[in-house]
PDB file of C-alpha atoms in Angstrom:
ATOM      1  CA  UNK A  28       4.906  13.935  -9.569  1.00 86.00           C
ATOM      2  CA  UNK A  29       2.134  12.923  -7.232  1.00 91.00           C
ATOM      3  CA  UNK A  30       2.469  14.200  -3.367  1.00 94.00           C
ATOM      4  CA  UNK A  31       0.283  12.916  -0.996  1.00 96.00           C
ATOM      5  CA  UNK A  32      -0.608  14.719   2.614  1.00 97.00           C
ATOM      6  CA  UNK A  33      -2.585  14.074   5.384  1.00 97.00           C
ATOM      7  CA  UNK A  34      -3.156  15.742   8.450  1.00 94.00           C
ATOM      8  CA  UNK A  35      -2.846  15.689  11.105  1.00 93.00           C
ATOM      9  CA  UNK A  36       0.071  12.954  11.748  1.00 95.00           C
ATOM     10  CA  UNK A  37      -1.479  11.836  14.953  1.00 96.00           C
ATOM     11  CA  UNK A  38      -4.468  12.410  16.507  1.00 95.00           C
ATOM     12  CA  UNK A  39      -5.947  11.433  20.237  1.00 97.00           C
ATOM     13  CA  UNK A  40      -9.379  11.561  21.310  1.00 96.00           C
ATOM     14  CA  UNK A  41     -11.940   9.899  23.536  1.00 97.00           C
ATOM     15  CA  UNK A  42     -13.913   6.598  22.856  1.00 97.00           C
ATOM     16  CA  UNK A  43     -16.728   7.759  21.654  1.00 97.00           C
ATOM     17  CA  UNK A  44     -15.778  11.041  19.515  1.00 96.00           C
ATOM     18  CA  UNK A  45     -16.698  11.221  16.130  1.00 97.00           C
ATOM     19  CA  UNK A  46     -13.666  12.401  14.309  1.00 95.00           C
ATOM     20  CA  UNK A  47     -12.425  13.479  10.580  1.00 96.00           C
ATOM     21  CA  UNK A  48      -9.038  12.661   9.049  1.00 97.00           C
ATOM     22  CA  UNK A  49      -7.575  14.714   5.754  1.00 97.00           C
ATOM     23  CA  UNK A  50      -5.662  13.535   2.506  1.00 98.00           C
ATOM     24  CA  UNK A  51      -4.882  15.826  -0.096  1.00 98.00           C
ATOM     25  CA  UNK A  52      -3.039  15.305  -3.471  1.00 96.00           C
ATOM     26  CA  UNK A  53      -1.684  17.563  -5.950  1.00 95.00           C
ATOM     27  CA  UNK A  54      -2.199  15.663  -9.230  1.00 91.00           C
ATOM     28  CA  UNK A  55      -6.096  15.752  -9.725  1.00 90.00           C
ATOM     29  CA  UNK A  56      -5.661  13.150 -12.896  1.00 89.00           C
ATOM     30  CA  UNK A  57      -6.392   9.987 -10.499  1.00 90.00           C
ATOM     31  CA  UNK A  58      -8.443   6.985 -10.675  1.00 87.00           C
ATOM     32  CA  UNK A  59      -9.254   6.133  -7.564  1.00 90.00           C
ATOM     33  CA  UNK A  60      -8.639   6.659  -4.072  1.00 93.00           C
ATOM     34  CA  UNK A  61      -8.413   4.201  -1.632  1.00 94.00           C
ATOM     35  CA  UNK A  62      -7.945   4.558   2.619  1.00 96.00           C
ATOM     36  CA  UNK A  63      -5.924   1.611   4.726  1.00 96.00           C
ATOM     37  CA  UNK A  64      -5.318   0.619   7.877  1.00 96.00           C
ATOM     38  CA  UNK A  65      -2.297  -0.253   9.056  1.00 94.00           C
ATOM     39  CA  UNK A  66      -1.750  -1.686  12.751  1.00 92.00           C
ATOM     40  CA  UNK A  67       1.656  -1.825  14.162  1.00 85.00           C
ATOM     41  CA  UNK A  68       4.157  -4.272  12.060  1.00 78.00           C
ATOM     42  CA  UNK A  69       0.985  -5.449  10.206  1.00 82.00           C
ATOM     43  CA  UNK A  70       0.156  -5.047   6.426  1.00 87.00           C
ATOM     44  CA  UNK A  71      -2.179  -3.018   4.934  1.00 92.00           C
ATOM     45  CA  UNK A  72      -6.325  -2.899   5.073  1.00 92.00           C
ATOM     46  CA  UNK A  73      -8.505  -1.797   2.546  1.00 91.00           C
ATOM     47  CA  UNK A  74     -10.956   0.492   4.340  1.00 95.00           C
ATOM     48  CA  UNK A  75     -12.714   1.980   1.279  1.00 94.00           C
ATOM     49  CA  UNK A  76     -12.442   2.940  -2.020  1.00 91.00           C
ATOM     50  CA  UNK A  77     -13.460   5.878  -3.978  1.00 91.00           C
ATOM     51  CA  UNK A  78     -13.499   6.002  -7.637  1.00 89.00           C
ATOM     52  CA  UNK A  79     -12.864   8.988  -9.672  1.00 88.00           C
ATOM     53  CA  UNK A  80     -16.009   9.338 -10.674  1.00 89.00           C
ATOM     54  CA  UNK A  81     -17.496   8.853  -6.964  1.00 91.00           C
ATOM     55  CA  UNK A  82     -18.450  11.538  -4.113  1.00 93.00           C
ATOM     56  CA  UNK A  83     -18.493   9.463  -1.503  1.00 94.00           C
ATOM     57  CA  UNK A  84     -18.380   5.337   0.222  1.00 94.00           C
ATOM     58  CA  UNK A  85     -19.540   4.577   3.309  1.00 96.00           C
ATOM     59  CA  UNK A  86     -19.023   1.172   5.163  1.00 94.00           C
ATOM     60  CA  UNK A  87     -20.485   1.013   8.476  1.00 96.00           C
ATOM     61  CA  UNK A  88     -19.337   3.613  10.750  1.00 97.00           C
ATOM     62  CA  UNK A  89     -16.498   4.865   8.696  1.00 97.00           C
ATOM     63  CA  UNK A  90     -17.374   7.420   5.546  1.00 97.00           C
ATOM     64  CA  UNK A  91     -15.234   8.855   3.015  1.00 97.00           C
ATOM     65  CA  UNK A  92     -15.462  11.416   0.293  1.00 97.00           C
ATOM     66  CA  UNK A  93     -13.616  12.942  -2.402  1.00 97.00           C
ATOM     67  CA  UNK A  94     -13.577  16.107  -3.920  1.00 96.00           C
ATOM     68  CA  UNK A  95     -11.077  14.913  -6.826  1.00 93.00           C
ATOM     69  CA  UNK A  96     -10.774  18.571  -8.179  1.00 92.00           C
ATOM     70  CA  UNK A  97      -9.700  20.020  -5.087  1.00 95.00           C
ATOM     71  CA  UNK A  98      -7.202  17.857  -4.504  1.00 95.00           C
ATOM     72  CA  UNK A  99      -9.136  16.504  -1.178  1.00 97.00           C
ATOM     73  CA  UNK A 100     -10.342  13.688   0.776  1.00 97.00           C
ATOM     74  CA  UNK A 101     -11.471  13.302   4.569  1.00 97.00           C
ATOM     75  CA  UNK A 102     -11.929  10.084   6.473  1.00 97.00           C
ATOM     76  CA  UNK A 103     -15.149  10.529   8.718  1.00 97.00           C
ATOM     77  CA  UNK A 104     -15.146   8.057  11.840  1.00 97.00           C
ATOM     78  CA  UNK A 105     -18.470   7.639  13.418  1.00 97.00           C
ATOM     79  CA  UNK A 106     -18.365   6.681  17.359  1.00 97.00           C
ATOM     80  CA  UNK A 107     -14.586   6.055  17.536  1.00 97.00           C
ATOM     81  CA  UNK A 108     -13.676   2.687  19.530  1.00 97.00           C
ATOM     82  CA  UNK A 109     -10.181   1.656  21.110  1.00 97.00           C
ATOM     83  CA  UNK A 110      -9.965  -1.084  18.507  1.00 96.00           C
ATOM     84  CA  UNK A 111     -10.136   2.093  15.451  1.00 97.00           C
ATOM     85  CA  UNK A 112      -6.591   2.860  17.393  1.00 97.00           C
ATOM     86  CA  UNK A 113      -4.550   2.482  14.028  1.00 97.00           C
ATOM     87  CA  UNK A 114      -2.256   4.479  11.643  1.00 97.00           C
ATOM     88  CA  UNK A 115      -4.559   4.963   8.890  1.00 98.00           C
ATOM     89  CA  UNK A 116      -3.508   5.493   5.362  1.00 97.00           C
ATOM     90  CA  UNK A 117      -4.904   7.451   2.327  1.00 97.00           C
ATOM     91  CA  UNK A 118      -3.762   6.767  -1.139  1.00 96.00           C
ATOM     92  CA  UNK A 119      -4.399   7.265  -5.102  1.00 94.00           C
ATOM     93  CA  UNK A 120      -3.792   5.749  -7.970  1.00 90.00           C
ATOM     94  CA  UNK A 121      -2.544   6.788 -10.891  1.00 83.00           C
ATOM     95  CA  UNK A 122      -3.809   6.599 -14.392  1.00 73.00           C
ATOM     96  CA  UNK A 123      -0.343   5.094 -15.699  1.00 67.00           C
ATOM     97  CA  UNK A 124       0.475   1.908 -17.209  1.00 60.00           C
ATOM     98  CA  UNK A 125       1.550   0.619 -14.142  1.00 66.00           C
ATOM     99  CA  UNK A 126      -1.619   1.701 -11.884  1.00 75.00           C
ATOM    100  CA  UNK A 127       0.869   2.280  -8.967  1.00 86.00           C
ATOM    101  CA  UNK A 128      -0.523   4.128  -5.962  1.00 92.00           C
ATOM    102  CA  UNK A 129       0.717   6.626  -4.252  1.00 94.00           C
ATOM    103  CA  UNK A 130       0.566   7.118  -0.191  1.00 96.00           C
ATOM    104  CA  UNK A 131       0.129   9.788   2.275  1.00 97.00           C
ATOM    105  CA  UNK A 132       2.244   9.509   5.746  1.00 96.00           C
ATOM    106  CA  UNK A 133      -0.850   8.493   7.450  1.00 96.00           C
ATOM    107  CA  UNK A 134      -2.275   9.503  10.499  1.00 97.00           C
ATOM    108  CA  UNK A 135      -1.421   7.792  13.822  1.00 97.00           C
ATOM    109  CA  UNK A 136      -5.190   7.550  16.023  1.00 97.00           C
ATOM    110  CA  UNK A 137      -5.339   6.391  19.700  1.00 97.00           C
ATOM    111  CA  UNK A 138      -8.734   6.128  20.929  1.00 97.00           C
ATOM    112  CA  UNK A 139      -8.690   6.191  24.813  1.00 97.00           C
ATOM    113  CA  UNK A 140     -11.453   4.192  26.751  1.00 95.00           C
TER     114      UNK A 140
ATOM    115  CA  UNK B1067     -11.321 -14.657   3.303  1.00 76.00           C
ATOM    116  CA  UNK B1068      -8.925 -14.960  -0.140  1.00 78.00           C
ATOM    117  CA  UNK B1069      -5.287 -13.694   1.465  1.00 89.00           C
ATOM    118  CA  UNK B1070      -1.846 -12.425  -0.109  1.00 94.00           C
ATOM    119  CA  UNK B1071       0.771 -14.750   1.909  1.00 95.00           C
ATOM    120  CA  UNK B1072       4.163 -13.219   2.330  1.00 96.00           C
ATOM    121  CA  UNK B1073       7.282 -15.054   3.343  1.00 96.00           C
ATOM    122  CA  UNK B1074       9.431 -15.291   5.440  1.00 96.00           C
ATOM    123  CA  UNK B1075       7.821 -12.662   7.684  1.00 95.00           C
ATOM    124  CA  UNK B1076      11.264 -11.429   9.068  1.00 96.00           C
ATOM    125  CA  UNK B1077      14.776 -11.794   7.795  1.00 97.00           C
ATOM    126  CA  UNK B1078      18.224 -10.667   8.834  1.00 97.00           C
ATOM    127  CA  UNK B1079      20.902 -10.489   6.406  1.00 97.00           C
ATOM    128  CA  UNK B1080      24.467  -9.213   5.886  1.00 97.00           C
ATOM    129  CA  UNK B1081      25.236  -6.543   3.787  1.00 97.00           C
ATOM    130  CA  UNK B1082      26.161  -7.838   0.410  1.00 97.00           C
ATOM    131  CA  UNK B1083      24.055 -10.979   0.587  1.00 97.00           C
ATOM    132  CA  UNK B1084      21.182 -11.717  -1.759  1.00 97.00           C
ATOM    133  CA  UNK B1085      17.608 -12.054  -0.384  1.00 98.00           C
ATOM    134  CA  UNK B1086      14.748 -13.489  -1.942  1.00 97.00           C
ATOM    135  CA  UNK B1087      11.252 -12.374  -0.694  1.00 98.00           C
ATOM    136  CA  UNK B1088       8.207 -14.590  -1.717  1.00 97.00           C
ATOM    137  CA  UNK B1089       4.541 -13.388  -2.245  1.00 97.00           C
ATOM    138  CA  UNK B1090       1.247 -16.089  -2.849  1.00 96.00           C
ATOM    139  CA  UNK B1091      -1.074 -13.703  -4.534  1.00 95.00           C
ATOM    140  CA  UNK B1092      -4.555 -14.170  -4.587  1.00 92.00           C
ATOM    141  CA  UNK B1093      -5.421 -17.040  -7.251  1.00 88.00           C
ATOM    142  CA  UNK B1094      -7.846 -15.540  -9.297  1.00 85.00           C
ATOM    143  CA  UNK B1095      -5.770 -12.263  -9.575  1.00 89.00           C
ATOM    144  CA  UNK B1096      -3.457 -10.789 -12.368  1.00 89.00           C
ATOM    145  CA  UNK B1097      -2.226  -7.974 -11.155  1.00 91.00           C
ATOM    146  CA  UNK B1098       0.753  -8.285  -8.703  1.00 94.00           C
ATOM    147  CA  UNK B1099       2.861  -5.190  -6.791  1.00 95.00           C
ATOM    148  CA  UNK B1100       5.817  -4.712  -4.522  1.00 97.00           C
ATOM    149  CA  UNK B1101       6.058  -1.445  -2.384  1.00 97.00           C
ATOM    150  CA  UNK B1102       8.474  -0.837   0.517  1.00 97.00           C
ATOM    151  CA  UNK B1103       8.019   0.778   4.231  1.00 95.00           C
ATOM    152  CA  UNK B1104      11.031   2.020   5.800  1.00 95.00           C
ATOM    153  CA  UNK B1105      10.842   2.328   9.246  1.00 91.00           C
ATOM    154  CA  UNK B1106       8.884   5.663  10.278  1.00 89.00           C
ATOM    155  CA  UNK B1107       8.363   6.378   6.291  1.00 93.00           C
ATOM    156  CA  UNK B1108       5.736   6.507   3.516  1.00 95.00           C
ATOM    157  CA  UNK B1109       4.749   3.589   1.431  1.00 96.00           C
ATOM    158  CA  UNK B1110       6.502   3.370  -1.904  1.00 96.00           C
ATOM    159  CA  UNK B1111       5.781   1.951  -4.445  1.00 95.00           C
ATOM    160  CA  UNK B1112       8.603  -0.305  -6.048  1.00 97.00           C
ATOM    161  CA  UNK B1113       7.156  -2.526  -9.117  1.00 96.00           C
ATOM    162  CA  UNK B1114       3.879  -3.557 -10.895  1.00 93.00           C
ATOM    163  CA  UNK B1115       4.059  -6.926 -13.049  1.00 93.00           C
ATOM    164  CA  UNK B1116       1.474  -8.056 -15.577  1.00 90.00           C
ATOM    165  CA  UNK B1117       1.137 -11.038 -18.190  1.00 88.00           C
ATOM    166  CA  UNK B1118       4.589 -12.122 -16.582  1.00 89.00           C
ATOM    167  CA  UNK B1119       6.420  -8.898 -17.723  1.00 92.00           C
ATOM    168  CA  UNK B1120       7.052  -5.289 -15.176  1.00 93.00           C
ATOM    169  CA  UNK B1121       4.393  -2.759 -16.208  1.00 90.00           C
ATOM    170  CA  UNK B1122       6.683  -0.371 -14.072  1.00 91.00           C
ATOM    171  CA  UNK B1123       8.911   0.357 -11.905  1.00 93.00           C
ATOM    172  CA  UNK B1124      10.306   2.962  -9.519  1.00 93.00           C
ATOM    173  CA  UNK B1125      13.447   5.191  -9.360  1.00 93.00           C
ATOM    174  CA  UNK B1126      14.098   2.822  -6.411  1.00 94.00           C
ATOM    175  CA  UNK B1127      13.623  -0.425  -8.609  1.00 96.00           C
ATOM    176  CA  UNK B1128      17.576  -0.271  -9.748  1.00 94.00           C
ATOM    177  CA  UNK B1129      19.479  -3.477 -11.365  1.00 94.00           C
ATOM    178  CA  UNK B1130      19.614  -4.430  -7.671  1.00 96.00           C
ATOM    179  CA  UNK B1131      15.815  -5.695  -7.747  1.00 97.00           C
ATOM    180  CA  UNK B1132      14.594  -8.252  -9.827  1.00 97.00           C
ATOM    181  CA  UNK B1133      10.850  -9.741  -9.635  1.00 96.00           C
ATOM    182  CA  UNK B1134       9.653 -13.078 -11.008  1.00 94.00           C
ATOM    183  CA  UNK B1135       6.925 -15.570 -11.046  1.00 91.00           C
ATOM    184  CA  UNK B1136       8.349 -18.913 -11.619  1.00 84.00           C
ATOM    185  CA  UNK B1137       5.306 -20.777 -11.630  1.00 85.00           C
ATOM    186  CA  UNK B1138       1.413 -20.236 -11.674  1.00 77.00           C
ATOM    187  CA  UNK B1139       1.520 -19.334  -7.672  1.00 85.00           C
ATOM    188  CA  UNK B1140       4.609 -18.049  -6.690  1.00 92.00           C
ATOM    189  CA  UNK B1141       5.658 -13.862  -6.977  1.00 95.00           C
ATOM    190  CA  UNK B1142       9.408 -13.052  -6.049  1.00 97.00           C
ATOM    191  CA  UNK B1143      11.348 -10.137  -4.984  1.00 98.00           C
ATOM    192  CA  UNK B1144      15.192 -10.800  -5.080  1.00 97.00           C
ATOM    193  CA  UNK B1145      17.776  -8.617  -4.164  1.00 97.00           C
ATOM    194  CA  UNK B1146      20.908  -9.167  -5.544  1.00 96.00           C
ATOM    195  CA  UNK B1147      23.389  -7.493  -2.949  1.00 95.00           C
ATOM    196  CA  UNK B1148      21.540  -5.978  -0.358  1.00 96.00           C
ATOM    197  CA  UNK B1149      22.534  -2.365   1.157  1.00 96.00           C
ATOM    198  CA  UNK B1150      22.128  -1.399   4.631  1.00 97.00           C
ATOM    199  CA  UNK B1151      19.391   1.155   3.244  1.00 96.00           C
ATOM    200  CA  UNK B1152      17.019  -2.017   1.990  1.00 97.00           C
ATOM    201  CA  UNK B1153      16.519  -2.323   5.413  1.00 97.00           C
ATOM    202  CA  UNK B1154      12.496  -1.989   5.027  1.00 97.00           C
ATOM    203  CA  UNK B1155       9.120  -3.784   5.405  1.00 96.00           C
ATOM    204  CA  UNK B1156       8.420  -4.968   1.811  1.00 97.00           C
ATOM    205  CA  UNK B1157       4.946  -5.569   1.012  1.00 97.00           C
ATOM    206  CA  UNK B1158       3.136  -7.753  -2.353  1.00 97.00           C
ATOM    207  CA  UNK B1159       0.134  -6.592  -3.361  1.00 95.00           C
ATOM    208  CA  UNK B1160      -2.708  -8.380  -5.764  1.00 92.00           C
ATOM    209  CA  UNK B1161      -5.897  -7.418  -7.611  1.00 89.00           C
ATOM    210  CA  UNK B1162      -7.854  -8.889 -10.233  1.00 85.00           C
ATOM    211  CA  UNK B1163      -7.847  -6.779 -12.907  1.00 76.00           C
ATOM    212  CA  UNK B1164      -6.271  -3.151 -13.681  1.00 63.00           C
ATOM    213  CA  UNK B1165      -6.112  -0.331 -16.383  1.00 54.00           C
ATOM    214  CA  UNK B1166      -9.359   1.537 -16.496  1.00 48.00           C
ATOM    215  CA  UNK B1167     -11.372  -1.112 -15.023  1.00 50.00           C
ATOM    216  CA  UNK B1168      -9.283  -0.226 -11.337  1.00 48.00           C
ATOM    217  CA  UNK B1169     -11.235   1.756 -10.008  1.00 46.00           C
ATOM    218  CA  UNK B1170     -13.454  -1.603  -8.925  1.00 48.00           C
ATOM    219  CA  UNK B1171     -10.652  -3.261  -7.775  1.00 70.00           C
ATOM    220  CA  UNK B1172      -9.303  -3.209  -4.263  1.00 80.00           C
ATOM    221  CA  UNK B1173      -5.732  -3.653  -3.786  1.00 86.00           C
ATOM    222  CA  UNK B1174      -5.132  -6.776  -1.396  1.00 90.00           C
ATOM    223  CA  UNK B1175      -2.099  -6.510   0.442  1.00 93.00           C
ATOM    224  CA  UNK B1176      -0.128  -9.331   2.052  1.00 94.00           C
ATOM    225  CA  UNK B1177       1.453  -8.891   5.778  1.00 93.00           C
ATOM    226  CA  UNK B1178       4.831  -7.783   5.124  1.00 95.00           C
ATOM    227  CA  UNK B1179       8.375  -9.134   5.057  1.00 97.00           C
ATOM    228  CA  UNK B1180      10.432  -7.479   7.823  1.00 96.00           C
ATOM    229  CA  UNK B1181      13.783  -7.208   5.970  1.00 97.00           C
ATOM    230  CA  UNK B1182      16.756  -6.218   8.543  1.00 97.00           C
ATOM    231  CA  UNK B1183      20.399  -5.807   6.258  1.00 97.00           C
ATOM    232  CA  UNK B1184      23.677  -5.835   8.691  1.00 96.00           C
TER     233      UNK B1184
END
């Protein structure tokens, strides 16, 4: 069964920092990954996706890579802002019938002016 | 911007009582989802529905849970008697296409239906 982690749960820093989140999964068979954001009592964002067969996406300041046979992706944030303040989500999809994903516990980031 | 549009956005319910949460998925998409938040908890996933048939379900999908789409716009998630543990944010989710061909596919999800169960 797939188990998603990221670290660290929540994370502070100054406007301004550049900063790197972590997902990691333990089922290497995946065919995509994909990282959300989720503001409070709001649905879900589509940040980026990574296919399997991918290293690495980039959209504006935000870049994310996958090393799909370790098990790993990081979330790179360029210049955080106060409006990045978000619980941001990592999760990968299966290659079942159903395509369901699977999702990490996310990682709370406040972004102080 | 194409949107998934969930309603009602919250609901309160009494234990027992059947609930009926409704999902507009993107037009030109085939591929339609349910997953679950409880409060302070990962996203599950609950269902995945194709050509008007579930392509699967969850351990948490039990008889309880039923999805439909009764017409050409419309995506449902009933409940039949909910349970105090239901109490979640339930989220629809569309793409256009799925199987191998994923991987190009963002999943669009809609806002969320706050469900609160008594």
């Amino acid at each position: 069964k797939q188990e998603v982690t990221q670290i660290p749960a929540a994370l502070s820093v100054p406007e301004g920092e550049n900063l790197v989140l972590n997902c990691s999964f333990t089922d290497s068979a995946i065919y995509n990954l994909q990282w959300f954001r989720q503001d409070p009592g709001k649905g879900l964002t589509s940040l980026l996706l990574i296919q399997s067969s991918q290293r690495e996406q980039t959209s504006g300041r935000l870049n994310a890579s996958l090393d799909k046979s370790s098990g790993r992706s990081t979330l790179y944030i360029a210049a955080s802002q106060p409006g990045d303040s978000a619980t941001y989500l990592c999760a990968v999809e299966g290659n079942n019938a159903g395509n369901m994903l699977t999702f990490g516990g996310g990682t709370r980031l406040m972004v102080k002016p | 911007e194409p949107e998934v549009t969930q309603t009602p956005s919250h609901q309160v319910t009494q234990m027992g009582q059947e609930v009926i949460l409704r999902c507009v998925p993107i037009s030109n998409h085939l591929y339609f989802y349910w997953y679950r938040q409880i409060l302070g908890q990962k996203v599950e996933f609950l269902v995945s529905f194709y050509n008007n048939e579930i392509s699967e379900k969850s351990e948490i999908f039990d008889d309880q849970f039923s999805v439909e789409r009764p017409d050409g716009s419309n995506f449902t998630l009933k409940i039949r008697s909910t349970k105090l543990e239901d109490s979640a944010m339930y989220f629809c989710a569309s793409r256009k296409s799925g199987g191998a061909t994923s991987g190009a596919n963002v999943l669009t999800f809609g806002a969320g239906s706050r469900l609160t169960v008594l």
